[in-house]
Amino acid sequence: MKISKIRNRLFQILEKAQPGDTASVICDLFILILIAFNILPVMLETLAPIYNKYHAAFHIFDIVSVIIFTFEYISRIWISVEVQEPGSSFQKRLRYIVSPMALIDIAAIMPFYLAFLPIIDMRFLRVLRLLRILRIFK
């Protein structure tokens, strides 16, 4: 299968579900449920007994979620050339990257990746982790 056909199909799946497109509907529901489930750990982590008992599970869920959201973000950059608007591939991708939805996506996943930088103050990182809530607005 050609790359352009794969990109076009992924565009159809990730964009708003069309009637009868089961893959697109499933993808939309999956992302929506994952966003909703990401709210729960944010709330439960504030309760010390629960956080202490399930810290590892929260961490694993966060890693899996960030991987999925990162894949979605990168995929949306890749498929943005399929949008029927004027401009080069670069312009279309740049237009997507600076769109409100893409900025919310990157703000939601960025705290996870910033934790790997040794120069980041952990207090600052804790504040940024609150940005995970922005996934809801997606």
Tab-separated table of N, CA and C in Angstrom:
chain	number	residue	atom	x	y	z
A	1	MET	N	0.848	-1.176	0.000
A	1	MET	CA	0.000	0.000	0.000
A	1	MET	C	0.892	1.238	0.000
A	2	LYS	N	0.542	2.214	-0.795
A	2	LYS	CA	1.323	3.434	-0.891
A	2	LYS	C	1.209	4.248	0.392
A	3	ILE	N	2.277	4.969	0.690
A	3	ILE	CA	2.309	5.822	1.877
A	3	ILE	C	1.193	6.864	1.825
A	4	SER	N	0.946	7.426	0.663
A	4	SER	CA	-0.092	8.458	0.547
A	4	SER	C	-1.478	7.891	0.855
A	5	LYS	N	-1.710	6.623	0.503
A	5	LYS	CA	-3.003	5.989	0.808
A	5	LYS	C	-3.127	5.729	2.314
A	6	ILE	N	-2.025	5.311	2.920
A	6	ILE	CA	-2.030	5.080	4.366
A	6	ILE	C	-2.290	6.395	5.100
A	7	ARG	N	-1.590	7.453	4.676
A	7	ARG	CA	-1.771	8.767	5.297
A	7	ARG	C	-3.212	9.246	5.135
A	8	ASN	N	-3.776	9.059	3.934
A	8	ASN	CA	-5.152	9.486	3.695
A	8	ASN	C	-6.131	8.713	4.562
A	9	ARG	N	-5.911	7.411	4.709
A	9	ARG	CA	-6.812	6.602	5.550
A	9	ARG	C	-6.684	7.003	7.014
A	10	LEU	N	-5.458	7.241	7.460
A	10	LEU	CA	-5.260	7.699	8.836
A	10	LEU	C	-5.922	9.053	9.052
A	11	PHE	N	-5.877	9.911	8.050
A	11	PHE	CA	-6.558	11.205	8.108
A	11	PHE	C	-8.059	10.990	8.300
A	12	GLN	N	-8.635	10.071	7.529
A	12	GLN	CA	-10.067	9.782	7.650
A	12	GLN	C	-10.403	9.236	9.040
A	13	ILE	N	-9.518	8.440	9.593
A	13	ILE	CA	-9.774	7.851	10.912
A	13	ILE	C	-9.644	8.887	12.014
A	14	LEU	N	-8.596	9.718	11.959
A	14	LEU	CA	-8.347	10.660	13.045
A	14	LEU	C	-9.222	11.908	12.988
A	15	GLU	N	-9.675	12.244	11.814
A	15	GLU	CA	-10.574	13.392	11.725
A	15	GLU	C	-11.969	12.978	12.178
A	16	LYS	N	-12.850	13.930	12.280
A	16	LYS	CA	-14.206	13.652	12.767
A	16	LYS	C	-14.819	12.474	12.034
A	17	ALA	N	-15.377	11.558	12.809
A	17	ALA	CA	-15.917	10.319	12.259
A	17	ALA	C	-17.012	10.587	11.231
A	18	GLN	N	-16.892	9.907	10.114
A	18	GLN	CA	-17.918	9.956	9.086
A	18	GLN	C	-18.908	8.825	9.344
A	19	PRO	N	-20.184	9.044	9.028
A	19	PRO	CA	-21.161	7.971	9.223
A	19	PRO	C	-20.722	6.698	8.491
A	20	GLY	N	-20.763	5.590	9.215
A	20	GLY	CA	-20.410	4.313	8.623
A	20	GLY	C	-18.930	3.961	8.698
A	21	ASP	N	-18.089	4.868	9.157
A	21	ASP	CA	-16.657	4.582	9.271
A	21	ASP	C	-16.374	4.080	10.681
A	22	THR	N	-16.462	2.774	10.840
A	22	THR	CA	-16.320	2.141	12.152
A	22	THR	C	-14.963	2.435	12.785
A	23	ALA	N	-13.900	2.375	12.003
A	23	ALA	CA	-12.563	2.628	12.552
A	23	ALA	C	-12.462	4.038	13.123
A	24	SER	N	-13.042	5.000	12.439
A	24	SER	CA	-13.005	6.381	12.898
A	24	SER	C	-13.811	6.560	14.182
A	25	VAL	N	-14.970	5.936	14.241
A	25	VAL	CA	-15.816	6.016	15.445
A	25	VAL	C	-15.095	5.371	16.628
A	26	ILE	N	-14.496	4.213	16.410
A	26	ILE	CA	-13.769	3.525	17.488
A	26	ILE	C	-12.596	4.378	17.961
A	27	CYS	N	-11.870	4.964	17.031
A	27	CYS	CA	-10.733	5.815	17.386
A	27	CYS	C	-11.197	7.014	18.209
A	28	ASP	N	-12.261	7.677	17.771
A	28	ASP	CA	-12.803	8.824	18.512
A	28	ASP	C	-13.208	8.424	19.925
A	29	LEU	N	-13.910	7.305	20.049
A	29	LEU	CA	-14.339	6.831	21.366
A	29	LEU	C	-13.154	6.461	22.245
A	30	PHE	N	-12.173	5.792	21.667
A	30	PHE	CA	-10.990	5.393	22.422
A	30	PHE	C	-10.266	6.612	22.984
A	31	ILE	N	-10.031	7.613	22.156
A	31	ILE	CA	-9.331	8.822	22.608
A	31	ILE	C	-10.156	9.548	23.658
A	32	LEU	N	-11.457	9.644	23.455
A	32	LEU	CA	-12.333	10.305	24.422
A	32	LEU	C	-12.310	9.585	25.772
A	33	ILE	N	-12.394	8.267	25.749
A	33	ILE	CA	-12.357	7.485	26.995
A	33	ILE	C	-10.990	7.612	27.662
A	34	LEU	N	-9.925	7.583	26.885
A	34	LEU	CA	-8.588	7.729	27.452
A	34	LEU	C	-8.416	9.100	28.112
A	35	ILE	N	-8.930	10.134	27.488
A	35	ILE	CA	-8.881	11.473	28.081
A	35	ILE	C	-9.649	11.481	29.399
A	36	ALA	N	-10.839	10.912	29.390
A	36	ALA	CA	-11.660	10.880	30.610
A	36	ALA	C	-10.961	10.093	31.719
A	37	PHE	N	-10.357	8.965	31.365
A	37	PHE	CA	-9.656	8.157	32.364
A	37	PHE	C	-8.408	8.855	32.901
A	38	ASN	N	-7.844	9.789	32.151
A	38	ASN	CA	-6.676	10.521	32.614
A	38	ASN	C	-7.017	11.527	33.709
A	39	ILE	N	-8.271	11.853	33.843
A	39	ILE	CA	-8.694	12.771	34.898
A	39	ILE	C	-8.643	12.075	36.251
A	40	LEU	N	-9.005	10.820	36.273
A	40	LEU	CA	-9.075	10.059	37.524
A	40	LEU	C	-7.746	10.027	38.287
A	41	PRO	N	-6.634	9.657	37.665
A	41	PRO	CA	-5.373	9.660	38.413
A	41	PRO	C	-4.980	11.054	38.926
A	42	VAL	N	-5.277	12.079	38.143
A	42	VAL	CA	-4.958	13.440	38.583
A	42	VAL	C	-5.665	13.731	39.901
A	43	MET	N	-6.909	13.329	40.015
A	43	MET	CA	-7.667	13.550	41.248
A	43	MET	C	-7.188	12.625	42.360
A	44	LEU	N	-7.004	11.351	42.044
A	44	LEU	CA	-6.647	10.371	43.072
A	44	LEU	C	-5.227	10.551	43.607
A	45	GLU	N	-4.333	11.118	42.801
A	45	GLU	CA	-2.965	11.338	43.256
A	45	GLU	C	-2.894	12.365	44.381
A	46	THR	N	-3.953	13.135	44.571
A	46	THR	CA	-3.958	14.121	45.648
A	46	THR	C	-4.263	13.481	47.002
A	47	LEU	N	-4.715	12.249	46.998
A	47	LEU	CA	-5.021	11.534	48.236
A	47	LEU	C	-3.852	10.611	48.564
A	48	ALA	N	-3.120	10.955	49.621
A	48	ALA	CA	-1.883	10.242	49.967
A	48	ALA	C	-2.049	8.730	50.094
A	49	PRO	N	-3.065	8.231	50.824
A	49	PRO	CA	-3.171	6.766	50.943
A	49	PRO	C	-3.358	6.070	49.595
A	50	ILE	N	-4.169	6.642	48.747
A	50	ILE	CA	-4.406	6.048	47.425
A	50	ILE	C	-3.161	6.175	46.554
A	51	TYR	N	-2.552	7.350	46.581
A	51	TYR	CA	-1.345	7.571	45.780
A	51	TYR	C	-0.231	6.609	46.197
A	52	ASN	N	-0.022	6.466	47.493
A	52	ASN	CA	1.039	5.578	47.981
A	52	ASN	C	0.787	4.127	47.579
A	53	LYS	N	-0.457	3.704	47.615
A	53	LYS	CA	-0.787	2.313	47.299
A	53	LYS	C	-0.711	2.028	45.795
A	54	TYR	N	-1.138	2.986	44.968
A	54	TYR	CA	-1.251	2.753	43.521
A	54	TYR	C	-0.280	3.595	42.689
A	55	HIS	N	0.761	4.085	43.319
A	55	HIS	CA	1.720	4.949	42.619
A	55	HIS	C	2.245	4.292	41.337
A	56	ALA	N	2.633	3.046	41.413
A	56	ALA	CA	3.184	2.348	40.242
A	56	ALA	C	2.148	2.232	39.128
A	57	ALA	N	0.921	1.910	39.482
A	57	ALA	CA	-0.146	1.792	38.475
A	57	ALA	C	-0.419	3.145	37.815
A	58	PHE	N	-0.440	4.213	38.619
A	58	PHE	CA	-0.639	5.564	38.064
A	58	PHE	C	0.493	5.898	37.091
A	59	HIS	N	1.701	5.544	37.470
A	59	HIS	CA	2.860	5.847	36.635
A	59	HIS	C	2.800	5.082	35.307
A	60	ILE	N	2.485	3.814	35.367
A	60	ILE	CA	2.379	3.004	34.147
A	60	ILE	C	1.259	3.534	33.248
A	61	PHE	N	0.111	3.848	33.851
A	61	PHE	CA	-1.000	4.393	33.069
A	61	PHE	C	-0.599	5.707	32.408
A	62	ASP	N	0.151	6.544	33.128
A	62	ASP	CA	0.604	7.817	32.580
A	62	ASP	C	1.539	7.591	31.396
A	63	ILE	N	2.461	6.652	31.531
A	63	ILE	CA	3.398	6.357	30.444
A	63	ILE	C	2.647	5.865	29.203
A	64	VAL	N	1.743	4.930	29.386
A	64	VAL	CA	0.974	4.400	28.262
A	64	VAL	C	0.147	5.507	27.606
A	65	SER	N	-0.496	6.323	28.431
A	65	SER	CA	-1.315	7.419	27.899
A	65	SER	C	-0.468	8.408	27.102
A	66	VAL	N	0.676	8.778	27.645
A	66	VAL	CA	1.534	9.740	26.954
A	66	VAL	C	2.036	9.159	25.637
A	67	ILE	N	2.354	7.891	25.619
A	67	ILE	CA	2.792	7.256	24.367
A	67	ILE	C	1.670	7.321	23.327
A	68	ILE	N	0.459	7.012	23.746
A	68	ILE	CA	-0.681	7.056	22.818
A	68	ILE	C	-0.938	8.482	22.343
A	69	PHE	N	-0.934	9.448	23.274
A	69	PHE	CA	-1.176	10.846	22.889
A	69	PHE	C	-0.046	11.395	22.027
A	70	THR	N	1.177	10.944	22.264
A	70	THR	CA	2.311	11.376	21.442
A	70	THR	C	2.164	10.819	20.029
A	71	PHE	N	1.801	9.549	19.937
A	71	PHE	CA	1.578	8.942	18.625
A	71	PHE	C	0.469	9.691	17.879
A	72	GLU	N	-0.608	10.020	18.595
A	72	GLU	CA	-1.697	10.751	17.953
A	72	GLU	C	-1.224	12.122	17.475
A	73	TYR	N	-0.458	12.827	18.313
A	73	TYR	CA	0.036	14.161	17.964
A	73	TYR	C	0.927	14.103	16.722
A	74	ILE	N	1.876	13.190	16.724
A	74	ILE	CA	2.781	13.058	15.583
A	74	ILE	C	2.003	12.635	14.330
A	75	SER	N	1.042	11.742	14.509
A	75	SER	CA	0.210	11.307	13.374
A	75	SER	C	-0.578	12.472	12.799
A	76	ARG	N	-1.104	13.320	13.662
A	76	ARG	CA	-1.875	14.469	13.173
A	76	ARG	C	-0.987	15.459	12.421
A	77	ILE	N	0.250	15.598	12.845
A	77	ILE	CA	1.179	16.445	12.088
A	77	ILE	C	1.402	15.827	10.711
A	78	TRP	N	1.625	14.520	10.683
A	78	TRP	CA	1.883	13.825	9.419
A	78	TRP	C	0.692	13.916	8.467
A	79	ILE	N	-0.524	13.737	8.976
A	79	ILE	CA	-1.706	13.715	8.109
A	79	ILE	C	-2.229	15.101	7.762
A	80	SER	N	-1.696	16.131	8.405
A	80	SER	CA	-2.227	17.479	8.176
A	80	SER	C	-2.088	17.934	6.727
A	81	VAL	N	-1.229	17.296	5.950
A	81	VAL	CA	-1.093	17.653	4.531
A	81	VAL	C	-2.329	17.233	3.736
A	82	GLU	N	-3.159	16.383	4.303
A	82	GLU	CA	-4.374	15.920	3.625
A	82	GLU	C	-5.507	16.948	3.689
A	83	VAL	N	-5.361	17.951	4.531
A	83	VAL	CA	-6.392	18.984	4.656
A	83	VAL	C	-6.508	19.724	3.330
A	84	GLN	N	-7.734	19.918	2.889
A	84	GLN	CA	-7.973	20.577	1.611
A	84	GLN	C	-7.934	22.095	1.788
A	85	GLU	N	-6.748	22.604	1.976
A	85	GLU	CA	-6.507	24.037	2.110
A	85	GLU	C	-5.311	24.387	1.244
A	86	PRO	N	-5.204	25.659	0.849
A	86	PRO	CA	-4.034	26.032	0.048
A	86	PRO	C	-2.757	26.014	0.893
A	87	GLY	N	-1.659	25.795	0.232
A	87	GLY	CA	-0.365	25.837	0.903
A	87	GLY	C	0.427	24.571	0.682
A	88	SER	N	1.706	24.686	0.958
A	88	SER	CA	2.606	23.539	0.818
A	88	SER	C	2.408	22.592	2.001
A	89	SER	N	3.020	21.439	1.905
A	89	SER	CA	2.965	20.469	3.003
A	89	SER	C	3.511	21.083	4.283
A	90	PHE	N	4.614	21.800	4.167
A	90	PHE	CA	5.213	22.454	5.326
A	90	PHE	C	4.249	23.462	5.950
A	91	GLN	N	3.615	24.275	5.119
A	91	GLN	CA	2.674	25.283	5.622
A	91	GLN	C	1.479	24.634	6.308
A	92	LYS	N	0.969	23.553	5.741
A	92	LYS	CA	-0.163	22.849	6.345
A	92	LYS	C	0.223	22.254	7.689
A	93	ARG	N	1.409	21.674	7.759
A	93	ARG	CA	1.871	21.102	9.026
A	93	ARG	C	2.092	22.194	10.064
A	94	LEU	N	2.707	23.278	9.654
A	94	LEU	CA	2.928	24.393	10.569
A	94	LEU	C	1.603	24.970	11.049
A	95	ARG	N	0.644	25.072	10.159
A	95	ARG	CA	-0.690	25.565	10.518
A	95	ARG	C	-1.324	24.667	11.577
A	96	TYR	N	-1.144	23.353	11.431
A	96	TYR	CA	-1.673	22.439	12.433
A	96	TYR	C	-0.932	22.597	13.758
A	97	ILE	N	0.385	22.652	13.720
A	97	ILE	CA	1.195	22.724	14.945
A	97	ILE	C	0.831	23.933	15.795
A	98	VAL	N	0.484	25.048	15.183
A	98	VAL	CA	0.146	26.254	15.947
A	98	VAL	C	-1.358	26.394	16.189
A	99	SER	N	-2.131	25.387	15.791
A	99	SER	CA	-3.579	25.438	16.031
A	99	SER	C	-3.859	25.227	17.521
A	100	PRO	N	-4.977	25.763	18.019
A	100	PRO	CA	-5.301	25.593	19.443
A	100	PRO	C	-5.322	24.136	19.903
A	101	MET	N	-5.885	23.235	19.099
A	101	MET	CA	-5.954	21.827	19.497
A	101	MET	C	-4.556	21.216	19.613
A	102	ALA	N	-3.682	21.522	18.677
A	102	ALA	CA	-2.323	20.978	18.724
A	102	ALA	C	-1.548	21.554	19.902
A	103	LEU	N	-1.766	22.824	20.202
A	103	LEU	CA	-1.086	23.429	21.348
A	103	LEU	C	-1.558	22.804	22.655
A	104	ILE	N	-2.838	22.480	22.737
A	104	ILE	CA	-3.353	21.780	23.922
A	104	ILE	C	-2.721	20.396	24.014
A	105	ASP	N	-2.633	19.706	22.879
A	105	ASP	CA	-2.020	18.371	22.865
A	105	ASP	C	-0.572	18.416	23.356
A	106	ILE	N	0.209	19.340	22.831
A	106	ILE	CA	1.623	19.398	23.202
A	106	ILE	C	1.775	19.849	24.657
A	107	ALA	N	0.902	20.739	25.107
A	107	ALA	CA	0.955	21.173	26.509
A	107	ALA	C	0.599	20.032	27.456
A	108	ALA	N	-0.231	19.129	27.009
A	108	ALA	CA	-0.641	18.005	27.853
A	108	ALA	C	0.445	16.932	27.951
A	109	ILE	N	1.227	16.741	26.884
A	109	ILE	CA	2.230	15.682	26.921
A	109	ILE	C	3.627	16.193	27.291
A	110	MET	N	3.873	17.467	27.130
A	110	MET	CA	5.202	18.018	27.366
A	110	MET	C	5.729	17.788	28.789
A	111	PRO	N	4.921	17.922	29.841
A	111	PRO	CA	5.463	17.702	31.197
A	111	PRO	C	6.109	16.333	31.370
A	112	PHE	N	5.574	15.329	30.727
A	112	PHE	CA	6.150	13.993	30.823
A	112	PHE	C	7.578	13.982	30.292
A	113	TYR	N	7.787	14.597	29.134
A	113	TYR	CA	9.104	14.589	28.513
A	113	TYR	C	10.085	15.536	29.212
A	114	LEU	N	9.582	16.608	29.772
A	114	LEU	CA	10.451	17.543	30.489
A	114	LEU	C	11.067	16.908	31.738
A	115	ALA	N	10.424	15.897	32.274
A	115	ALA	CA	10.942	15.224	33.469
A	115	ALA	C	12.297	14.575	33.205
A	116	PHE	N	12.631	14.310	31.957
A	116	PHE	CA	13.897	13.669	31.616
A	116	PHE	C	15.058	14.658	31.514
A	117	LEU	N	14.746	15.953	31.577
A	117	LEU	CA	15.798	16.963	31.512
A	117	LEU	C	16.286	17.279	32.922
A	118	PRO	N	17.563	17.103	33.192
A	118	PRO	CA	18.064	17.309	34.552
A	118	PRO	C	18.048	18.767	34.998
A	119	ILE	N	17.911	19.700	34.072
A	119	ILE	CA	17.951	21.111	34.437
A	119	ILE	C	16.595	21.661	34.867
A	120	ILE	N	15.546	20.849	34.757
A	120	ILE	CA	14.202	21.303	35.096
A	120	ILE	C	13.979	21.177	36.600
A	121	ASP	N	13.502	22.252	37.194
A	121	ASP	CA	13.153	22.260	38.617
A	121	ASP	C	11.900	21.406	38.812
A	122	MET	N	11.966	20.444	39.726
A	122	MET	CA	10.852	19.518	39.926
A	122	MET	C	9.585	20.235	40.397
A	123	ARG	N	9.709	21.341	41.102
A	123	ARG	CA	8.504	22.093	41.504
A	123	ARG	C	7.805	22.640	40.272
A	124	PHE	N	8.593	23.123	39.331
A	124	PHE	CA	8.046	23.626	38.081
A	124	PHE	C	7.353	22.498	37.319
A	125	LEU	N	7.967	21.327	37.343
A	125	LEU	CA	7.405	20.174	36.654
A	125	LEU	C	6.062	19.768	37.254
A	126	ARG	N	5.939	19.833	38.569
A	126	ARG	CA	4.663	19.491	39.213
A	126	ARG	C	3.550	20.419	38.738
A	127	VAL	N	3.872	21.689	38.584
A	127	VAL	CA	2.884	22.647	38.078
A	127	VAL	C	2.519	22.288	36.641
A	128	LEU	N	3.516	21.950	35.844
A	128	LEU	CA	3.241	21.583	34.451
A	128	LEU	C	2.412	20.316	34.336
A	129	ARG	N	2.578	19.407	35.293
A	129	ARG	CA	1.805	18.163	35.243
A	129	ARG	C	0.313	18.448	35.341
A	130	LEU	N	-0.048	19.567	35.934
A	130	LEU	CA	-1.458	19.938	35.988
A	130	LEU	C	-2.025	20.162	34.587
A	131	LEU	N	-1.145	20.420	33.646
A	131	LEU	CA	-1.591	20.628	32.271
A	131	LEU	C	-2.196	19.359	31.664
A	132	ARG	N	-1.995	18.226	32.332
A	132	ARG	CA	-2.631	16.999	31.837
A	132	ARG	C	-4.144	17.187	31.747
A	133	ILE	N	-4.663	18.043	32.603
A	133	ILE	CA	-6.108	18.295	32.599
A	133	ILE	C	-6.543	18.909	31.271
A	134	LEU	N	-5.627	19.569	30.575
A	134	LEU	CA	-5.971	20.161	29.284
A	134	LEU	C	-6.419	19.125	28.271
A	135	ARG	N	-6.082	17.873	28.506
A	135	ARG	CA	-6.517	16.817	27.585
A	135	ARG	C	-8.040	16.772	27.495
A	136	ILE	N	-8.696	17.184	28.562
A	136	ILE	CA	-10.165	17.182	28.579
A	136	ILE	C	-10.706	18.085	27.494
A	137	PHE	N	-10.073	19.234	27.305
A	137	PHE	CA	-10.583	20.216	26.367
A	137	PHE	C	-10.393	19.813	24.913
A	138	LYS	N	-9.636	18.767	24.701
A	138	LYS	CA	-9.417	18.259	23.357
A	138	LYS	C	-10.724	17.851	22.747
